[in-house]
Tab-separated table of N, CA, C and O in Angstrom:
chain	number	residue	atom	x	y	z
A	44	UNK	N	0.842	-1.171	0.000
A	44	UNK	CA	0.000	0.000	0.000
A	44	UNK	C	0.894	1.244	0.000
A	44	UNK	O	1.951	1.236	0.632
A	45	UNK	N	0.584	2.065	-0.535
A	45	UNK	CA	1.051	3.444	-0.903
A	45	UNK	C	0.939	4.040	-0.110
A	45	UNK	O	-0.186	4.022	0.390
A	46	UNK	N	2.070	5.025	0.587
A	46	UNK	CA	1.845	6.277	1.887
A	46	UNK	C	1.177	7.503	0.952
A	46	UNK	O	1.348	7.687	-0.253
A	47	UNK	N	0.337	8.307	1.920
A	47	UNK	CA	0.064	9.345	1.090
A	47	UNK	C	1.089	10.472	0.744
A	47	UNK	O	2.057	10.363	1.497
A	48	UNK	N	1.170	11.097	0.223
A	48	UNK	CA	1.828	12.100	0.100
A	48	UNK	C	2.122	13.300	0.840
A	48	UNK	O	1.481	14.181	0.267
A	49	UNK	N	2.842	13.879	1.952
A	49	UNK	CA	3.085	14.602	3.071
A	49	UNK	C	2.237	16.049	1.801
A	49	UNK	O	1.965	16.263	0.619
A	50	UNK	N	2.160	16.703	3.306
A	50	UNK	CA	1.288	18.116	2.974
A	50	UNK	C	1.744	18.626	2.143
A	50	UNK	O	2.793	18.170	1.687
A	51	UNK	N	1.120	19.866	1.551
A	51	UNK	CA	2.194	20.643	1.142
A	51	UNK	C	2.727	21.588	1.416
A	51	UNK	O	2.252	22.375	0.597
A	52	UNK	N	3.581	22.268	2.148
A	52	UNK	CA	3.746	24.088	2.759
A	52	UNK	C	2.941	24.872	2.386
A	52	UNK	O	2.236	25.600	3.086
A	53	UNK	N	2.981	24.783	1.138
A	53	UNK	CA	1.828	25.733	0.741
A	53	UNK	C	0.506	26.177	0.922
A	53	UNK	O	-0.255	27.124	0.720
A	54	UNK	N	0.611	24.811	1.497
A	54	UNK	CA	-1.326	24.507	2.077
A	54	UNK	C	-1.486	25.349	4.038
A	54	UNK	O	-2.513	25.497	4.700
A	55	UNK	N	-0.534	25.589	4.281
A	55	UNK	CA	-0.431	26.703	5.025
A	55	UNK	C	-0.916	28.153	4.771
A	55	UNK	O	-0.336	28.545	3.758
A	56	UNK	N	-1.429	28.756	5.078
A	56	UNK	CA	-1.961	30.291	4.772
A	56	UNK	C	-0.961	30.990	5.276
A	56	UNK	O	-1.162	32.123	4.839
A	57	UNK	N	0.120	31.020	6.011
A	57	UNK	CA	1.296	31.742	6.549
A	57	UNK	C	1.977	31.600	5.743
A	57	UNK	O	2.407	32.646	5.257
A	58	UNK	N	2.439	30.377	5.170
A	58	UNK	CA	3.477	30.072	4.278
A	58	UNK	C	3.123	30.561	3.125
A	58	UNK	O	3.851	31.249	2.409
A	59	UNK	N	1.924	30.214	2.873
A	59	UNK	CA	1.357	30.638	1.418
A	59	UNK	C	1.875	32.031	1.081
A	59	UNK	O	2.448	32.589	0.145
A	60	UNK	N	1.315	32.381	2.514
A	60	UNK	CA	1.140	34.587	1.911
A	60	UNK	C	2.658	35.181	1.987
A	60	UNK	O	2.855	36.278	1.465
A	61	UNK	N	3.632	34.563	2.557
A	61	UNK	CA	4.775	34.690	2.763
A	61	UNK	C	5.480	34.150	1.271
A	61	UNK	O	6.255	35.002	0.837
A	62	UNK	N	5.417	33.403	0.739
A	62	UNK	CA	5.872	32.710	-0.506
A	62	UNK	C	5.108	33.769	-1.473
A	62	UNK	O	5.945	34.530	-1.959
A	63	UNK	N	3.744	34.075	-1.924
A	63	UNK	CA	3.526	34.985	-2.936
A	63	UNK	C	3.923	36.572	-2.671
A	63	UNK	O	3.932	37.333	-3.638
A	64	UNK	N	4.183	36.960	-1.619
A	64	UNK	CA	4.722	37.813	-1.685
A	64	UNK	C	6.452	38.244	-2.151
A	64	UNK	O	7.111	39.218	-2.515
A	65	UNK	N	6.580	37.036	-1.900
A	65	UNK	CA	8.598	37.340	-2.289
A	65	UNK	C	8.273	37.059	-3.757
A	65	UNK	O	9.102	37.483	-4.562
A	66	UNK	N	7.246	36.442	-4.222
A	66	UNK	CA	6.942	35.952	-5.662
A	66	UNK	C	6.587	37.727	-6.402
A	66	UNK	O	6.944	38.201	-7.480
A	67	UNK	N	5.933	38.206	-5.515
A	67	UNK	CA	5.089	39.371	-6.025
A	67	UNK	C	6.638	40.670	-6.011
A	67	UNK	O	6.778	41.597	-6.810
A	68	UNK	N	7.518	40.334	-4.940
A	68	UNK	CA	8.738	41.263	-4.727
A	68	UNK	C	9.730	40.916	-6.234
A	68	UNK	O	10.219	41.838	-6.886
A	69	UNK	N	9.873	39.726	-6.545
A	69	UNK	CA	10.439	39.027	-7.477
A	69	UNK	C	10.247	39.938	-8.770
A	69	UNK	O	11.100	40.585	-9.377
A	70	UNK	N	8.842	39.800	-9.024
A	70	UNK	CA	8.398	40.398	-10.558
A	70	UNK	C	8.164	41.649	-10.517
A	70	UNK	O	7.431	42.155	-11.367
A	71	UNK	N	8.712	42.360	-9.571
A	71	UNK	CA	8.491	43.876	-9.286
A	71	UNK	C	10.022	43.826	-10.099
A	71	UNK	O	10.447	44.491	-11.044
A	72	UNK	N	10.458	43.049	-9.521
A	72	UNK	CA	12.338	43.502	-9.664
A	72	UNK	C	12.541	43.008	-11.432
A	72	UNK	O	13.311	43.532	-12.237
A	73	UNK	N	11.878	42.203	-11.606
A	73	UNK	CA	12.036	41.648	-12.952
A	73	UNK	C	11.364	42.962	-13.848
A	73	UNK	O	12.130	43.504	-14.645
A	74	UNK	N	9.988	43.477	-13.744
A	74	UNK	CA	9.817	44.455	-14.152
A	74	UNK	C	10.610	45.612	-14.420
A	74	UNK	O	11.002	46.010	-15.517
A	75	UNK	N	10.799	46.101	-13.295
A	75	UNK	CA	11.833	47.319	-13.725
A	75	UNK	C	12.977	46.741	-14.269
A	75	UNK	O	13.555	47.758	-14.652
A	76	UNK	N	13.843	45.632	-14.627
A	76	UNK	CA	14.821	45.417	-15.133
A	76	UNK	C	14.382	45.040	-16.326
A	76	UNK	O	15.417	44.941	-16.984
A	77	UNK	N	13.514	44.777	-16.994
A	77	UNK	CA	12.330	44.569	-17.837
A	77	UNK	C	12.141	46.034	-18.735
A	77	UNK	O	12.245	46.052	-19.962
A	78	UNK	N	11.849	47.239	-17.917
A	78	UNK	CA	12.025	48.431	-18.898
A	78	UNK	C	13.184	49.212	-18.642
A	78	UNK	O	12.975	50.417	-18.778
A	79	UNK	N	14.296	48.914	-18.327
A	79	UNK	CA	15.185	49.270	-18.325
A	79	UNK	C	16.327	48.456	-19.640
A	79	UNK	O	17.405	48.892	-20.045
A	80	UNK	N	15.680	47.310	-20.013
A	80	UNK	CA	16.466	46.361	-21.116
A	80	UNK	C	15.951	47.019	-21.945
A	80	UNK	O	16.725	47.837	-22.441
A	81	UNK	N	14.565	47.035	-22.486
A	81	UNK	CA	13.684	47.800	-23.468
A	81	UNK	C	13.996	48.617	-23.815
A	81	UNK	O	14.402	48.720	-24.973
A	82	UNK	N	13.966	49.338	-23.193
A	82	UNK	CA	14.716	50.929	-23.234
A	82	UNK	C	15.857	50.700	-23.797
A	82	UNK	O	16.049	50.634	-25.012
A	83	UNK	N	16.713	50.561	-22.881
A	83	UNK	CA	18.005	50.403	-23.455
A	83	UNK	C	18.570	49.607	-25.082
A	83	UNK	O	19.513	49.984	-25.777
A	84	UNK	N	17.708	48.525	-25.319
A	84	UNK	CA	17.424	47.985	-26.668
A	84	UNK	C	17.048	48.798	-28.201
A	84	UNK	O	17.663	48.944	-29.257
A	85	UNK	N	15.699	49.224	-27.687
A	85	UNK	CA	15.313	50.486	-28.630
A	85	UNK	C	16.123	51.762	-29.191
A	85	UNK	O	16.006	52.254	-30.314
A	86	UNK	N	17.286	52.340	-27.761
A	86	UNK	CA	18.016	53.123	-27.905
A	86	UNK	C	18.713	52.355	-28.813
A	86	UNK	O	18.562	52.570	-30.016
A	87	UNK	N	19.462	51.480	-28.411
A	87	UNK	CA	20.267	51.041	-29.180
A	87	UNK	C	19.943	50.649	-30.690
A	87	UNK	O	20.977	50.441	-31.324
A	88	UNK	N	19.198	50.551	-31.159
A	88	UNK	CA	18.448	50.184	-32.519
A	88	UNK	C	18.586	51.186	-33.265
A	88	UNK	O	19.097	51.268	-34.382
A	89	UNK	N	17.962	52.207	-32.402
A	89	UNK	CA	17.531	53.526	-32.971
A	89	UNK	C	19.473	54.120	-33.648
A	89	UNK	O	19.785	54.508	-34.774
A	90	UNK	N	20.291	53.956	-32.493
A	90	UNK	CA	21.371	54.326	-33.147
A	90	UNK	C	21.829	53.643	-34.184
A	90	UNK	O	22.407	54.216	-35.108
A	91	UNK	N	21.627	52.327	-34.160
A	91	UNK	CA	22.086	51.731	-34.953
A	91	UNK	C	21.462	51.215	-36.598
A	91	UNK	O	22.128	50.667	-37.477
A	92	UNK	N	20.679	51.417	-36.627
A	92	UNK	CA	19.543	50.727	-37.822
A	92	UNK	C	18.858	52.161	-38.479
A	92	UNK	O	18.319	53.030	-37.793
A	93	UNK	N	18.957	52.186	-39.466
A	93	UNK	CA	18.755	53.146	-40.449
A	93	UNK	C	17.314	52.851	-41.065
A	93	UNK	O	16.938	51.757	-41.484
A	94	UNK	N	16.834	53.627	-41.049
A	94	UNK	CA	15.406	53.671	-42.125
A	94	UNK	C	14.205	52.614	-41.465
A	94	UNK	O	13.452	51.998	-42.220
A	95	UNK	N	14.116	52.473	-39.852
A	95	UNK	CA	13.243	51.190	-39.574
A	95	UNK	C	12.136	51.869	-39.112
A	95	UNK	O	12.224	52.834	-38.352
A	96	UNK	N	10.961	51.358	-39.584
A	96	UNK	CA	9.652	52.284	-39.408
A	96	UNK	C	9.949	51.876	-37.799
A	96	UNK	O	10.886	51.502	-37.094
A	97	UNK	N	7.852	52.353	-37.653
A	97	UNK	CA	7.657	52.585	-36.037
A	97	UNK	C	7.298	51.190	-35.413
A	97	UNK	O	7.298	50.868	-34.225
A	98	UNK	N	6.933	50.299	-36.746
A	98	UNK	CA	6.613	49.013	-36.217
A	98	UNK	C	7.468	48.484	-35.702
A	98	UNK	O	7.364	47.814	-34.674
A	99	UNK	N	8.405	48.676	-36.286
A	99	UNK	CA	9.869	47.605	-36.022
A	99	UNK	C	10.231	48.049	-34.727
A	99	UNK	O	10.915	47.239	-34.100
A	100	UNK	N	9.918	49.289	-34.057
A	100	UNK	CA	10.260	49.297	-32.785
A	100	UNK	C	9.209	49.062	-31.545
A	100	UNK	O	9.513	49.117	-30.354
A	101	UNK	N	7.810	48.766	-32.121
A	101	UNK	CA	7.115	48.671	-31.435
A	101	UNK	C	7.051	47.056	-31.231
A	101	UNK	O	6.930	46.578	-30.104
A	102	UNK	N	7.138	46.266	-32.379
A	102	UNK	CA	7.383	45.053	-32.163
A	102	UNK	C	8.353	44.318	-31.641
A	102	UNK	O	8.238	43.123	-31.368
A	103	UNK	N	9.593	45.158	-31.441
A	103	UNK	CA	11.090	44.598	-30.890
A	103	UNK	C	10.862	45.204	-29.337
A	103	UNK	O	11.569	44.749	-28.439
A	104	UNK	N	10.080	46.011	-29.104
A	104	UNK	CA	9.595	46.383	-27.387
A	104	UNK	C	8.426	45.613	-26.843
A	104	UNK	O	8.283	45.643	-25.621
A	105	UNK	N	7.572	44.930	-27.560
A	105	UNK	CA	6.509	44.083	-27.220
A	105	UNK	C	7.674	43.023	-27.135
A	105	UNK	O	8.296	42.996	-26.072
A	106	UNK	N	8.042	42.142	-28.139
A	106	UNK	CA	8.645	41.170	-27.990
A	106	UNK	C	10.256	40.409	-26.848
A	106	UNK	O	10.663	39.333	-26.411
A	107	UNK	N	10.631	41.899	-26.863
A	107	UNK	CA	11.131	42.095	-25.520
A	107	UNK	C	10.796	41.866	-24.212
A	107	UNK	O	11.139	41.020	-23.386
A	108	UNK	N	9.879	43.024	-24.200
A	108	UNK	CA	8.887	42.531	-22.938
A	108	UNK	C	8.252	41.481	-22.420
A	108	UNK	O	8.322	41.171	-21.231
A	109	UNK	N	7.412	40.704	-23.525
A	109	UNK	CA	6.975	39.437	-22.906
A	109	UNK	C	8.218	38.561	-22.933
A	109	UNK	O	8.437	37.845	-21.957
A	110	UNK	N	8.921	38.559	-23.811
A	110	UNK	CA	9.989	37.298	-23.548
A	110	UNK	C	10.356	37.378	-21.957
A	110	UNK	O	10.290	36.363	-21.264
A	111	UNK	N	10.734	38.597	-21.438
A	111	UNK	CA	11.581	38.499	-20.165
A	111	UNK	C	10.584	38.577	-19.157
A	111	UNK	O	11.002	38.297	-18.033
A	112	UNK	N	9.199	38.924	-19.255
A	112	UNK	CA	8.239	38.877	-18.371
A	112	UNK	C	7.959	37.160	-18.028
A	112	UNK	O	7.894	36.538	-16.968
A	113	UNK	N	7.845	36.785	-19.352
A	113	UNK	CA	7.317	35.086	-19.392
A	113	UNK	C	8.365	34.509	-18.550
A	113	UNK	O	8.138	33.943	-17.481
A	114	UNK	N	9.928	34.731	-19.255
A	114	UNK	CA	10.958	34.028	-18.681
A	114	UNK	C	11.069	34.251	-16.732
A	114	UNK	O	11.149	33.235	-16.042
A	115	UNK	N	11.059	35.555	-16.114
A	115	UNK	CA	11.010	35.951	-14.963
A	115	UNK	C	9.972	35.135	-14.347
A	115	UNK	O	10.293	34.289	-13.513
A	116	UNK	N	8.485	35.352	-14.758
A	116	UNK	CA	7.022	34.781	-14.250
A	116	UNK	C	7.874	32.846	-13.655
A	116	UNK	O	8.086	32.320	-12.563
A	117	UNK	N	8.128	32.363	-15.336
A	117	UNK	CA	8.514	30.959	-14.984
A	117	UNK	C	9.149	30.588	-13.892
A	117	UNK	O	8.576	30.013	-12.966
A	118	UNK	N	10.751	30.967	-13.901
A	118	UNK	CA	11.662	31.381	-13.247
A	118	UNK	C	11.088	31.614	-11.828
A	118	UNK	O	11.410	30.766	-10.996
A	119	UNK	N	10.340	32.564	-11.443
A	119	UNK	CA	9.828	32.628	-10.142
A	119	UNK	C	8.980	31.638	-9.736
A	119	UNK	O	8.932	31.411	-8.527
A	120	UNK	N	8.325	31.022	-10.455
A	120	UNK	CA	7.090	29.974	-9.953
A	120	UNK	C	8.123	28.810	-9.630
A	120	UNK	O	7.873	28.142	-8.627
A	121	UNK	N	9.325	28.473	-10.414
A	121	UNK	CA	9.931	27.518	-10.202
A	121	UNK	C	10.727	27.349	-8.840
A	121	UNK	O	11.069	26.286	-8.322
A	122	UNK	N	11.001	28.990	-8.252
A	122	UNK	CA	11.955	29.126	-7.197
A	122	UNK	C	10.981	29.393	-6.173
A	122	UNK	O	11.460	29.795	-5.113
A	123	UNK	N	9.743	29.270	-6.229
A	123	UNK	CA	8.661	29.297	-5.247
A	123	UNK	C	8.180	27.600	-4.861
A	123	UNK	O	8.072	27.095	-3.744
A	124	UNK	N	8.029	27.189	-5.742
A	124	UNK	CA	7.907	25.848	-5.874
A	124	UNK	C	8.731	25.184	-4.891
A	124	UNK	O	8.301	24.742	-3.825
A	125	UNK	N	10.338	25.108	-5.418
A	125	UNK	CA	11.429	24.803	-4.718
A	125	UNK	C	11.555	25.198	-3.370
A	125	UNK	O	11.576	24.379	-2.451
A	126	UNK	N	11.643	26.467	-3.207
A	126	UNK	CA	12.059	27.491	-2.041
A	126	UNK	C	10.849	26.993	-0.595
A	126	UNK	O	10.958	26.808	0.617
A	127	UNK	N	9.743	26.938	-1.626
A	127	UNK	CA	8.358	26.175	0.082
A	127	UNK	C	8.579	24.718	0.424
A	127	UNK	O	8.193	24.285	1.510
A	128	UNK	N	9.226	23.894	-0.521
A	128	UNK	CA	8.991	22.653	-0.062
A	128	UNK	C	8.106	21.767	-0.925
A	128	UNK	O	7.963	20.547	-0.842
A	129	UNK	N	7.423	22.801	-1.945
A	129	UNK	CA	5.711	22.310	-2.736
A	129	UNK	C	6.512	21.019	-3.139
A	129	UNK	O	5.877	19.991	-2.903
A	130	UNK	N	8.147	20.766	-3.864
A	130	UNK	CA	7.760	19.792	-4.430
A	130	UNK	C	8.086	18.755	-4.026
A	130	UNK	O	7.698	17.725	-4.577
A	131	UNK	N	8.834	18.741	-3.024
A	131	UNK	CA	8.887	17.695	-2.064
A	131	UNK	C	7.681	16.531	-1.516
A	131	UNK	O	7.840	15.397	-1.065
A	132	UNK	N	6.441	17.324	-1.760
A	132	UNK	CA	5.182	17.117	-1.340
A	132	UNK	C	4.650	16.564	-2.666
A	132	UNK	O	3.435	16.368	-2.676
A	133	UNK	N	5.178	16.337	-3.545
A	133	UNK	CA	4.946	15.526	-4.532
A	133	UNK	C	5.248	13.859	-5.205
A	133	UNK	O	6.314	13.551	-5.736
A	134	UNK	N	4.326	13.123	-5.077
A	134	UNK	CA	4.853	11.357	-4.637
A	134	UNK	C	4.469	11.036	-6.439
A	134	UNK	O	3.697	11.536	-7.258
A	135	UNK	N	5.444	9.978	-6.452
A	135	UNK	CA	5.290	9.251	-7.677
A	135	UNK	C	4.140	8.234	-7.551
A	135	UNK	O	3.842	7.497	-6.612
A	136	UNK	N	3.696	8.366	-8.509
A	136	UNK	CA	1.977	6.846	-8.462
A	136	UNK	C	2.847	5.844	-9.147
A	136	UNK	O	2.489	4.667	-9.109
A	137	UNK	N	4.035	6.198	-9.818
A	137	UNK	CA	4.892	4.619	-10.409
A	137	UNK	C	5.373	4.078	-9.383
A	137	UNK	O	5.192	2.870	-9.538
A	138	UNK	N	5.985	4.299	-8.225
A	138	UNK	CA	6.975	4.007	-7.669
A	138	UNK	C	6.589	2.422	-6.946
A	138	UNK	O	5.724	2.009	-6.173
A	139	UNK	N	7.674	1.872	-7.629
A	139	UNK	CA	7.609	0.671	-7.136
A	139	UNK	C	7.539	0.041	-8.326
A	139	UNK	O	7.984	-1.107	-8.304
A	140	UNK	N	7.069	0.477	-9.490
A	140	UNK	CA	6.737	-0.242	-11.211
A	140	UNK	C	8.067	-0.312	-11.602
A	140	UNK	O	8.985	0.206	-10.966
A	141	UNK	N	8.208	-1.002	-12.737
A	141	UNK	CA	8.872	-0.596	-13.608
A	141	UNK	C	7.870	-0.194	-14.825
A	141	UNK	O	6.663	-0.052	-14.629
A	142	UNK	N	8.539	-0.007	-16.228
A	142	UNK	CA	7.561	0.498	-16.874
A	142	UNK	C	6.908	-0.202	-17.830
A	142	UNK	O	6.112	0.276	-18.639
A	143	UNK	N	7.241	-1.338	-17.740
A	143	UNK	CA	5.672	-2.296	-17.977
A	143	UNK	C	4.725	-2.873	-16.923
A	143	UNK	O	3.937	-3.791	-17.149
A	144	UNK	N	4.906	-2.121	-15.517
A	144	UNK	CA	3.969	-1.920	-15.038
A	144	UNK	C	3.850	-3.156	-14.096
A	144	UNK	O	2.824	-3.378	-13.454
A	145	UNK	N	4.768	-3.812	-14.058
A	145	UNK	CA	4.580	-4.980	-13.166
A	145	UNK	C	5.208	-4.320	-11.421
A	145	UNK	O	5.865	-3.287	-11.293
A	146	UNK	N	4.839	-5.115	-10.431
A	146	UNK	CA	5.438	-4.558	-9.135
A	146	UNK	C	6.687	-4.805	-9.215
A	146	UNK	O	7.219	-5.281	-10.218
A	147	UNK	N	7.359	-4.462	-8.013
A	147	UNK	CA	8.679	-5.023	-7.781
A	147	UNK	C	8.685	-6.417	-7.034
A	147	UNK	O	9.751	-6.981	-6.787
């Protein structure tokens, strides 16, 4: 018979609100480093690239942005994950199979 799977930290309301907040401190910091790349990107374009309409900079500042927003967002869920314990609290339903499924 299978043990259940220990809690998860997360399932704490202390832990919880304590973990989304360093999550919420996280993407503050990713943000502003976020329009500070942008910025700094565009400038740099602008000096460098001759004749590029307004799209080309509006699309190289969108595409900027979400890339490092998405990448940060991930990035933080992963070190929240880690950082509480969540995945520790996670049990294999194989364990004990191999993978045709017979016991040990």
């Amino acid at each position: 018979m299978k043990t259940p799977p220990p809690p998860s930290p997360l399932d704490d309301p202390t832990n919880a609100a304590f973990a989304w907040n360093k999550y919420r401190r996280m993407m503050q910091i990713v943000g502003g480093v976020t329009v500070v790349v942008v910025i700094a990107s565009l400038v740099g374009l602008w000096l460098t690239v001759e004749d590029a309409s307004i799209h080309f900079y509006i699309a190289t500042g969108l595409g900027v942005t979400f890339t490092m927003l998405l990448a940060g967002a991930l990035m933080g869920l992963m070190f929240l994950s880690n950082g509480t314990g969540h995945d520790a609290a996670v049990s294999d339903p194989f364990d004990g199979e191999d993978r045709s499924g017979k016991q040990d």
